[in-house]
Coordinates of C-alpha atoms in Angstrom, one line a residue:
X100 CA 134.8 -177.1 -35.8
X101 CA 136.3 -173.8 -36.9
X102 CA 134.4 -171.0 -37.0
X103 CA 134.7 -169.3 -40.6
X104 CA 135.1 -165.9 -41.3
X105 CA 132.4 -162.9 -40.6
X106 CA 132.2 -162.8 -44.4
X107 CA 130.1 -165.9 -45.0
X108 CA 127.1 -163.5 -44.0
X109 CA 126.9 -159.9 -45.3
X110 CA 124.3 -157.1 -45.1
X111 CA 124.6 -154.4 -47.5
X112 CA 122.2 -151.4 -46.0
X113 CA 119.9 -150.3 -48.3
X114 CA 121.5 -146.9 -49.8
X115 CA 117.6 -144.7 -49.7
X116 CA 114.8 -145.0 -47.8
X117 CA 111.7 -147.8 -49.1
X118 CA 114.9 -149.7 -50.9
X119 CA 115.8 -153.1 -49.7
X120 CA 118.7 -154.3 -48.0
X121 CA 120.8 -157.3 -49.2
X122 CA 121.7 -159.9 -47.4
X123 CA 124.2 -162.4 -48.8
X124 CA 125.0 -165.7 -47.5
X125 CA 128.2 -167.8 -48.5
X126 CA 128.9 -171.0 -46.9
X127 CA 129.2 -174.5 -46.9
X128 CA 125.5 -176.4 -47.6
X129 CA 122.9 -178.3 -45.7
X130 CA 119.3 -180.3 -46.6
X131 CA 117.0 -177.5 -44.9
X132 CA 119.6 -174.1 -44.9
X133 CA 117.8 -172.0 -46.9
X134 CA 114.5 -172.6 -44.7
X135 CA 116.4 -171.7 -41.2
X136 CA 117.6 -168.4 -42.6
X137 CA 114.3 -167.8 -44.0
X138 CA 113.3 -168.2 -40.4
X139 CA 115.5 -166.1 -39.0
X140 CA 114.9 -163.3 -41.0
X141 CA 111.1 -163.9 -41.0
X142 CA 111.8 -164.0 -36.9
X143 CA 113.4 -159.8 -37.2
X144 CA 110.3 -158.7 -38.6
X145 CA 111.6 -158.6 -42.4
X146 CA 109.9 -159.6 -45.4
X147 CA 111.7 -161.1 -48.3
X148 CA 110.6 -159.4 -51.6
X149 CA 113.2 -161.2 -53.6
X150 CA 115.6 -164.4 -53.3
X151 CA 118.3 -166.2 -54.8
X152 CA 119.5 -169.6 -54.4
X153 CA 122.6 -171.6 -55.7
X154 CA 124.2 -174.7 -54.8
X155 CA 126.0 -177.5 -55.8
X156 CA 125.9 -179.5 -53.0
X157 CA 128.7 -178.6 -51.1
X158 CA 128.5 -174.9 -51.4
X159 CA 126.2 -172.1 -51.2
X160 CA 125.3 -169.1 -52.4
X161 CA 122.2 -167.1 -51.2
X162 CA 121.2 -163.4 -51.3
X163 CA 117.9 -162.2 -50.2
X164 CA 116.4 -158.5 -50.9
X165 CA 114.1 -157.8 -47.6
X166 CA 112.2 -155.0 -46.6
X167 CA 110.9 -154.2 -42.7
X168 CA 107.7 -154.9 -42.5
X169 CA 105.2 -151.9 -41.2
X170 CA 104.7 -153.2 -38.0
X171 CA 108.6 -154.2 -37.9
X172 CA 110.8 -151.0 -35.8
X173 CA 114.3 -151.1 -34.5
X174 CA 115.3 -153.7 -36.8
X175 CA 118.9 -154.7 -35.1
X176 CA 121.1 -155.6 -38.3
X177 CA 124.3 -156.5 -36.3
X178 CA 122.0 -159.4 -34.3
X179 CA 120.7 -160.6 -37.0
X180 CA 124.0 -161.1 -39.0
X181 CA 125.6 -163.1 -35.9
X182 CA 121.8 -165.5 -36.2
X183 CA 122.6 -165.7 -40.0
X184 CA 126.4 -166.8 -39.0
X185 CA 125.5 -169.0 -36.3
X186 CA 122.9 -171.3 -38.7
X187 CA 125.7 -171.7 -41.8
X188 CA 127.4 -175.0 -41.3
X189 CA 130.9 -173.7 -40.5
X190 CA 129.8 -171.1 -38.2
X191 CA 128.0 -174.1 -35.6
X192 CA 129.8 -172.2 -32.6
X193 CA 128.5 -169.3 -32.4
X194 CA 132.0 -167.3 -31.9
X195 CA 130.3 -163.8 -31.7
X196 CA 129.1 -164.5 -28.0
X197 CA 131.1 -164.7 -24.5
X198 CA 132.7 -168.4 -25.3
X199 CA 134.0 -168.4 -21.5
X200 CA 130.7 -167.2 -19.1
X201 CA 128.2 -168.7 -22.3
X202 CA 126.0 -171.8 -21.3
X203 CA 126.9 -174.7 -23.1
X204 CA 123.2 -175.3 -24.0
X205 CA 120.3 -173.2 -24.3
X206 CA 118.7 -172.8 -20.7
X207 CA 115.2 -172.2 -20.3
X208 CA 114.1 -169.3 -18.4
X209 CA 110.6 -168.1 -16.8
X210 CA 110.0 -164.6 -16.7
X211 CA 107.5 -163.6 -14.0
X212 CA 105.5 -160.5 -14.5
X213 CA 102.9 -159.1 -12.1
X214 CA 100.9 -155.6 -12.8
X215 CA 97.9 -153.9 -13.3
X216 CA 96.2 -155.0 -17.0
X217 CA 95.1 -152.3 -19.5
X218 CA 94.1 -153.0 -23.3
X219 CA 97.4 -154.2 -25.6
X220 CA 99.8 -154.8 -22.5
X221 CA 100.3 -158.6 -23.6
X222 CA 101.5 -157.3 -27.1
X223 CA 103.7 -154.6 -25.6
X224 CA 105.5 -156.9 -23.5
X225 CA 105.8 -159.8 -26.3
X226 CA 107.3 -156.5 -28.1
X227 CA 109.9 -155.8 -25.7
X228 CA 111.1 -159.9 -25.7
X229 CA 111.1 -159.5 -29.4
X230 CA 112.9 -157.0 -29.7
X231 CA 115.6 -158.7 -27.2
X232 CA 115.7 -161.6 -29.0
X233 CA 113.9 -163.7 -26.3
X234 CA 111.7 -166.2 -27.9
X235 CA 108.7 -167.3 -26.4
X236 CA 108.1 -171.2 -25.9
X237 CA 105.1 -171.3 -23.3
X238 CA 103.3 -168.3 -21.7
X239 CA 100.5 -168.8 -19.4
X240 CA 98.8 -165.7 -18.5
X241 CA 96.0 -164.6 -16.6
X242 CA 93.9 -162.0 -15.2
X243 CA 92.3 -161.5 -11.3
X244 CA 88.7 -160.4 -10.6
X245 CA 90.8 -157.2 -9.0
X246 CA 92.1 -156.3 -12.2
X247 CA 95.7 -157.2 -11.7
X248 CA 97.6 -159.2 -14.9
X249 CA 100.0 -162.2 -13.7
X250 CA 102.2 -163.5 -16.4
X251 CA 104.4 -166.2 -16.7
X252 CA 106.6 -166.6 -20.0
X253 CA 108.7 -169.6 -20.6
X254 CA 111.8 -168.0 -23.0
X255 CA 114.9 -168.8 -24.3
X256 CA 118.0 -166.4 -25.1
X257 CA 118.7 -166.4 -28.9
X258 CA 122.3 -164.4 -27.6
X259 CA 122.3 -166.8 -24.6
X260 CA 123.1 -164.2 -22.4
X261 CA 120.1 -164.6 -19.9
X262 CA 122.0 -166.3 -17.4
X263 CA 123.6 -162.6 -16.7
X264 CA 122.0 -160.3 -14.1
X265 CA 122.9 -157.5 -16.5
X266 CA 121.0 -158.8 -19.1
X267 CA 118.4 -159.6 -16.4
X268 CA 118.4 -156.0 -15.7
X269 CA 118.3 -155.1 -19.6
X270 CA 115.2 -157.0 -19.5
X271 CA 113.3 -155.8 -16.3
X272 CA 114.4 -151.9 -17.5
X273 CA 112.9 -152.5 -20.9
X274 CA 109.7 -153.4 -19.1
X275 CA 109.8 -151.1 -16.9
X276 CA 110.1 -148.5 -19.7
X277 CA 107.1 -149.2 -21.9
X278 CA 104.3 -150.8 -19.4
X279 CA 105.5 -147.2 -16.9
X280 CA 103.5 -147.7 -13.5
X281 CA 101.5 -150.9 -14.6
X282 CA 104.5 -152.9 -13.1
X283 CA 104.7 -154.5 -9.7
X284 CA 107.4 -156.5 -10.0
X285 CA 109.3 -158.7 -12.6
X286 CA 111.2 -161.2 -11.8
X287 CA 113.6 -163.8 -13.8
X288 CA 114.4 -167.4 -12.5
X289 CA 115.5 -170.5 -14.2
X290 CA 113.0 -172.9 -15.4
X291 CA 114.4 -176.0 -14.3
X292 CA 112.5 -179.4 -15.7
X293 CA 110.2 -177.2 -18.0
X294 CA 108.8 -179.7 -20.7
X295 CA 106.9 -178.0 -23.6
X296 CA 103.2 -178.3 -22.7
X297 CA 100.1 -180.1 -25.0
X298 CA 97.2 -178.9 -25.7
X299 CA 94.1 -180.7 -25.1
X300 CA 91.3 -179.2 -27.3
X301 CA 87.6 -180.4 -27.4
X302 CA 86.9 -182.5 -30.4
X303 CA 84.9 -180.0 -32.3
X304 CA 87.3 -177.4 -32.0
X305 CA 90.2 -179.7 -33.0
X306 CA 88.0 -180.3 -36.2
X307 CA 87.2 -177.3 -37.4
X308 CA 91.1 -176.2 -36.5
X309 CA 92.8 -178.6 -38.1
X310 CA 90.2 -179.7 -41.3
X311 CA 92.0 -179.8 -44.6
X312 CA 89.6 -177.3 -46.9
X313 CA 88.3 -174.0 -45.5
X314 CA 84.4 -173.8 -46.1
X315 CA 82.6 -171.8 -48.3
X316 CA 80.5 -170.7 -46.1
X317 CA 83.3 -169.2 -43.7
X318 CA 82.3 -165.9 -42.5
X319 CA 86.1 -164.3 -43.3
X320 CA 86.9 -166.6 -46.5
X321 CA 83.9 -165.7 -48.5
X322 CA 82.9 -161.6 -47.3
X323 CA 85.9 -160.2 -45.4
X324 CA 89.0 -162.1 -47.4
X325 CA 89.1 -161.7 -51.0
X326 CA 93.2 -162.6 -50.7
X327 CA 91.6 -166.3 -49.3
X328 CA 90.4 -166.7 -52.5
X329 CA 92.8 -165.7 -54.3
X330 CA 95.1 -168.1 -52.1
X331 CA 93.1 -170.6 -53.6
X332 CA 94.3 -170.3 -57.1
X333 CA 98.0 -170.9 -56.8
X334 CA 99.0 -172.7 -59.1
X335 CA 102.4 -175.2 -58.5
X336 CA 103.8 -177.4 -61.7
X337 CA 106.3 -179.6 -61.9
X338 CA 108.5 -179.8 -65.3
X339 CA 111.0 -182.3 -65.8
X340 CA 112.1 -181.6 -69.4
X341 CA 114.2 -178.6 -68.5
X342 CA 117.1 -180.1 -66.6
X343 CA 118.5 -183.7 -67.0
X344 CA 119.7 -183.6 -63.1
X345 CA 116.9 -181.8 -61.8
X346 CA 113.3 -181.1 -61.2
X347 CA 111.9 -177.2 -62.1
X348 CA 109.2 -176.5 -59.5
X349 CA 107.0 -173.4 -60.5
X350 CA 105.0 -171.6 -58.0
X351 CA 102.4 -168.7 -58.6
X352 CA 100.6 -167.4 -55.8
X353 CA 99.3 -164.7 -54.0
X354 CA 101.9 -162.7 -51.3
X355 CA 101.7 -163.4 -48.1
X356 CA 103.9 -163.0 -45.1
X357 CA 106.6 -166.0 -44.8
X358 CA 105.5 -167.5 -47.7
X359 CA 109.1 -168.2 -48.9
X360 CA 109.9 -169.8 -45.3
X361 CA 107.0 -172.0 -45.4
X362 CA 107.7 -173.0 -49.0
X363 CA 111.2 -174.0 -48.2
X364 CA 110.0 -175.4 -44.5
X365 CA 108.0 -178.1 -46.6
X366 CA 110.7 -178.9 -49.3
X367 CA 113.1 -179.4 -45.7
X368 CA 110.1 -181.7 -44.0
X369 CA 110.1 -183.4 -47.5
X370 CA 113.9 -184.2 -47.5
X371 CA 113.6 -182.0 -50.6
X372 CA 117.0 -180.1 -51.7
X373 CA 117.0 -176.9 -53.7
X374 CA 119.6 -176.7 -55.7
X375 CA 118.8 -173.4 -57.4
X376 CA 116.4 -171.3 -56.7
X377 CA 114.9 -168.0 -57.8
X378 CA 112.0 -165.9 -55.8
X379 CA 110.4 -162.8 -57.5
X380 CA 107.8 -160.3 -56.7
X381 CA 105.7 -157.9 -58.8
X382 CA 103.4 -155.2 -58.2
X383 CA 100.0 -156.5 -58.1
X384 CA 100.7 -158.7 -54.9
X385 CA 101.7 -162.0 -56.5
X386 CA 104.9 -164.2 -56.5
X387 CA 106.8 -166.3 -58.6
X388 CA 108.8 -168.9 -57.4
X389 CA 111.2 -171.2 -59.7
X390 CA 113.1 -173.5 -58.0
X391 CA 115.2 -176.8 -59.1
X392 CA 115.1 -179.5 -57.2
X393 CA 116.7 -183.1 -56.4
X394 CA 115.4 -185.8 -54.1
X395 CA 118.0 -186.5 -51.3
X396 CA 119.3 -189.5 -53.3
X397 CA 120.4 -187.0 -55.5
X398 CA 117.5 -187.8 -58.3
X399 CA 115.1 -186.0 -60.4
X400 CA 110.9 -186.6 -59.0
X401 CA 109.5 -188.2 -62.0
X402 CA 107.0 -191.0 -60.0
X403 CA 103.9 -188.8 -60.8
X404 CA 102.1 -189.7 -57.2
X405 CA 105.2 -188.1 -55.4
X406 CA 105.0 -185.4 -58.0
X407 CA 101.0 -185.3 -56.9
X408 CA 101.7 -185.6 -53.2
X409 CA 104.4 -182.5 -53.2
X410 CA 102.3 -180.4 -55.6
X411 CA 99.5 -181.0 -53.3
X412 CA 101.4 -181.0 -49.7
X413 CA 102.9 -177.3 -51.1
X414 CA 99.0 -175.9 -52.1
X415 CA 97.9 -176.6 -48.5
X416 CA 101.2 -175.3 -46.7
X417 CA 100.3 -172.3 -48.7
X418 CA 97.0 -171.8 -48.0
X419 CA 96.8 -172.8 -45.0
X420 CA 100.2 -171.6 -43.5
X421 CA 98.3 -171.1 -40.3
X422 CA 94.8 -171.4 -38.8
X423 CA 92.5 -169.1 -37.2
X424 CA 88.8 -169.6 -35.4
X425 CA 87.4 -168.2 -32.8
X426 CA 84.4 -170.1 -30.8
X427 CA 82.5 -169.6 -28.1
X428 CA 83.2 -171.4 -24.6
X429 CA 79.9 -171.1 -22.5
X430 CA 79.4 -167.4 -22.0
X431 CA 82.8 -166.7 -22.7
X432 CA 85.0 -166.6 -26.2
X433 CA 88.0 -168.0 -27.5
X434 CA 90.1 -167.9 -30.3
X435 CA 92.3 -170.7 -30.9
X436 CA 95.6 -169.9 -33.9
X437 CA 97.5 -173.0 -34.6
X438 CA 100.5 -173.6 -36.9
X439 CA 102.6 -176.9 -38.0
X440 CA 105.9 -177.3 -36.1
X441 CA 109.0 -178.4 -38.4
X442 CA 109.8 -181.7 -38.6
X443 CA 112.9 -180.3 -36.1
X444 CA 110.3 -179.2 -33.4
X445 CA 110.7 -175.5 -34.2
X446 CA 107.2 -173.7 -34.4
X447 CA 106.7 -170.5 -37.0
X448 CA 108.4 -167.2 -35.6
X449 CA 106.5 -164.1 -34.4
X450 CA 102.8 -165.8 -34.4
X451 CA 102.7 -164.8 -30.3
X452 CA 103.7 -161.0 -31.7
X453 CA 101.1 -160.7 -34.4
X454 CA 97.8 -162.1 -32.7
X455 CA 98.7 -160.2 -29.8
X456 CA 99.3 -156.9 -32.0
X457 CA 96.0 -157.7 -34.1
X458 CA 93.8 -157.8 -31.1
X459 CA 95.2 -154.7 -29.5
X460 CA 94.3 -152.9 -32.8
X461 CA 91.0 -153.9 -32.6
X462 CA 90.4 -152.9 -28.7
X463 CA 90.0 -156.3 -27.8
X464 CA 91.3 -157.4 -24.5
X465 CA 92.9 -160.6 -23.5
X466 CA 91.5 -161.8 -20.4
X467 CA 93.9 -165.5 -20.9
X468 CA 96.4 -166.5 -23.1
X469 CA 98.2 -170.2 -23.5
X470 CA 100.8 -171.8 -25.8
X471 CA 101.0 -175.2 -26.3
X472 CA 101.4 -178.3 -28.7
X473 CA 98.9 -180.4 -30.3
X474 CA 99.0 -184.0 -32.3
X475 CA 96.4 -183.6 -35.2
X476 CA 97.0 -185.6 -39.0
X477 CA 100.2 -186.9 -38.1
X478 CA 102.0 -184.1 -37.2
X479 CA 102.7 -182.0 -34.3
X480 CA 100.5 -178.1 -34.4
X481 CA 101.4 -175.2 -31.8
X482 CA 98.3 -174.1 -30.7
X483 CA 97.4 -170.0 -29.5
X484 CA 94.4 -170.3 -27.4
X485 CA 93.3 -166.8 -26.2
X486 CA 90.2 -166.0 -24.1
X487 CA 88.9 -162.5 -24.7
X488 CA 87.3 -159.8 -23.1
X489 CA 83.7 -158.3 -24.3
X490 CA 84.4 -154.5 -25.5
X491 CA 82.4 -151.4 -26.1
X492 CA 84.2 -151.2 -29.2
X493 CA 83.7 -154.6 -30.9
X494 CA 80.7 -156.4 -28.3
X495 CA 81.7 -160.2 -29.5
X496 CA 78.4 -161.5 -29.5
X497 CA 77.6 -160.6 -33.3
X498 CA 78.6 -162.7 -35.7
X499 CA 80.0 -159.7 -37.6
X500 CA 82.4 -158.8 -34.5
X501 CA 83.5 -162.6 -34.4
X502 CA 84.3 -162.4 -38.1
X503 CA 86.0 -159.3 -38.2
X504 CA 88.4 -160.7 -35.1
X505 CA 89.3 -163.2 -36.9
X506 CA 89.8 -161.6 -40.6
X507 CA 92.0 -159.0 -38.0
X508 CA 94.3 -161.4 -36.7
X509 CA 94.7 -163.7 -40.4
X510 CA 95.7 -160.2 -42.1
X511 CA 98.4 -159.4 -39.3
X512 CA 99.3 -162.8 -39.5
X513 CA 99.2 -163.0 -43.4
X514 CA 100.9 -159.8 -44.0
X515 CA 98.0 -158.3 -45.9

């Protein structure tokens, strides 16, 4: 396939400070498009305060008005255009990168850090492969009785580059540069045979994780998290008097962080096709989403259970985008994050990134940390499992600690 021209992707800068940038997308269209760029940009740290979507099947037409978010910095424009180019159909070979020395597949790569732990290292190291465009598949990390911090981190290169000892180097100086003399050594191997581990949760955790309906007596939904309730009220109609090709799906809801990419994730898992869509924001924190659809035979949804079974399948994706608990495990105390993995095996962007950032806000040190995959409802789950450290500042033993942890890391995580 022939790689198309730069100009099927293009990022107008925003022309003053707190205005958005515009990103424009122009290519050939797939089932599932609009949620992988909505992944992409949700994976740079940007926030998508208004989208619109046109297509006729063959071709499309896509702009998105995005914002950094506050905890977003360094946002690398020129990377993220080459992602952008390398998801549209006709850019498939990613012609931006070293076609000669480049892998032919994405190679898995462990990262082996040793050094001395101190509160928020975990997050400023997940920064730093963030920021590099490593993404994180499996991390197992622990900490010694001496107070010395091993971590392993199974990652991939999103420029596919990593097989490169400068940008080994890039890597291992980056570190270097933020965790100072906490490093003893870092070291960068490839992770031959790696396999992406599964999580094997107690029962009881694995209930309360994955049940359908948040109580009402939940600590954070009904004191800390007014926007939980509000979550609860979106409303999401389905009109079929409008078009006589397609079906008008109208969503109202609450903001929330990647709430356009999990909308669209679900129409994708759904075999759902947009063929125009518009996404708008406005100033008391709610959004408004119209968006026409088709079935992939190409028809309208008029059978009123699938109507039910969308309407309803969209309402949980939106409240429940991801899951948060914390529980105790003997003396000690774990939170556990989980979040559905695409029907393609890809898990939600950043989630590593924002629980890590949440608890070093908080104080809270992590004395463990593990990412792996869970079967739960008929579908696959990644699965955060972090075991903390007691603090001066927040002792975890109160219920009131326990629920303000986890209202912490749902707010990161939620973008409230």
């Amino acid at each position: 396939m022939v790689a198309a021209s730069e100009d099927a992707v293009v990022i107008q800068a925003a022309k003053r400070a707190g205005e958005p940038t515009i990103i424009t997308v122009n290519c050939p269209d797939q089932t599932g498009l609009g949620c992988d760029l909505c992944r992409a940009i949700l994976d740079f740290g940007l926030c998508i305060t208004r989208g619109d979507i046109s297509t006729d099947g063959q071709w499309c037409y896509l702009v998105f008005w995005v914002v950094p978010r506050p905890t977003s910095s360094n946002i690398q424009w020129p990377s993220l255009k080459n992602r952008l180019l390398s998801l549209c159909p006709s850019c498939s070979i990613p012609f931006y990168f070293d076609m000669v020395n480049r892998p032919t597949s994405s190679q898995m790569y462990l990262l082996k850090l040793f050094s001395v732990d101190r509160k928020g290292l975990l997050h400023d190291v997940t920064k730093v492969l963030c920021e590099l465009e490593l993404a994180i598949h499996r991390v197992k990390v622990s900490t010694t009785p001496n107070g010395r911090v091993v971590d392993f981190f199974f990652i991939t290169d999103a420029m596919e580059l990593l097989h490169t000892k400068m940008r080994q180097d890039d890597l291992c100086e980056r570190l270097n540069a933020v965790l100072g003399e906490s490093v003893n050594s870092c070291e960068i191997e490839v992770a031959e045979g790696f396999q992406q581990g599964f999580s094997s949760l107690p029962p009881v955790v694995a209930e309360e994780l994955f049940k359908l309906e948040l109580s009402g007596n939940e600590v954070c939904s009904a004191i800390l998290s007014p926007e939980m309730k509000r979550l609860k009220k979106a409303d999401v109609n389905i009109d079929n008097s409008l078009s006589p090709s397609h079906t008008l799906l109208q969503i109202h809801c609450v903001d929330q962080k990647g709430l356009l990419y999990d909308i669209m994730r679900t129409l994708k898992d759904c075999s759902i096709q947009v063929a125009y869509g518009r996404f708008l924001s406005d100033m008391k924190g709610s959004r408004e989403v119209d968006l026409f659809i088709q079935q992939s035979d190409g028809k309208k949804i008029v059978d009123p259970d699938k109507q039910g079974v969308l309407c309803s399948r969209l309402k949980l994706e939106m409240l429940h985008p991801l899951r948060v608990i914390i529980v105790n495990r003997g003396p000690d105390t774990e939170l556990f994050v989980a979040n559905p993995v695409e029907l393609c095996g890809k898990g939600r962007p950043r989630v590593f990134y924002d629980v890590t950032l949440a608890l070093k806000v908080l104080g809270i040190c992590i004395f463990s940390a593990e990412i792996g995959r869970h079967t739960a409802f008929e579908r696959q789950w990644e699965v955060y499992r972090f075991l903390l450290d007691d603090s001066r500042e927040l002792p975890l033993g109160g219920s009131q600690a326990r629920g303000e942890i986890v209202d912490g890391v749902r707010r990161t995580l939620m973008g409230w």
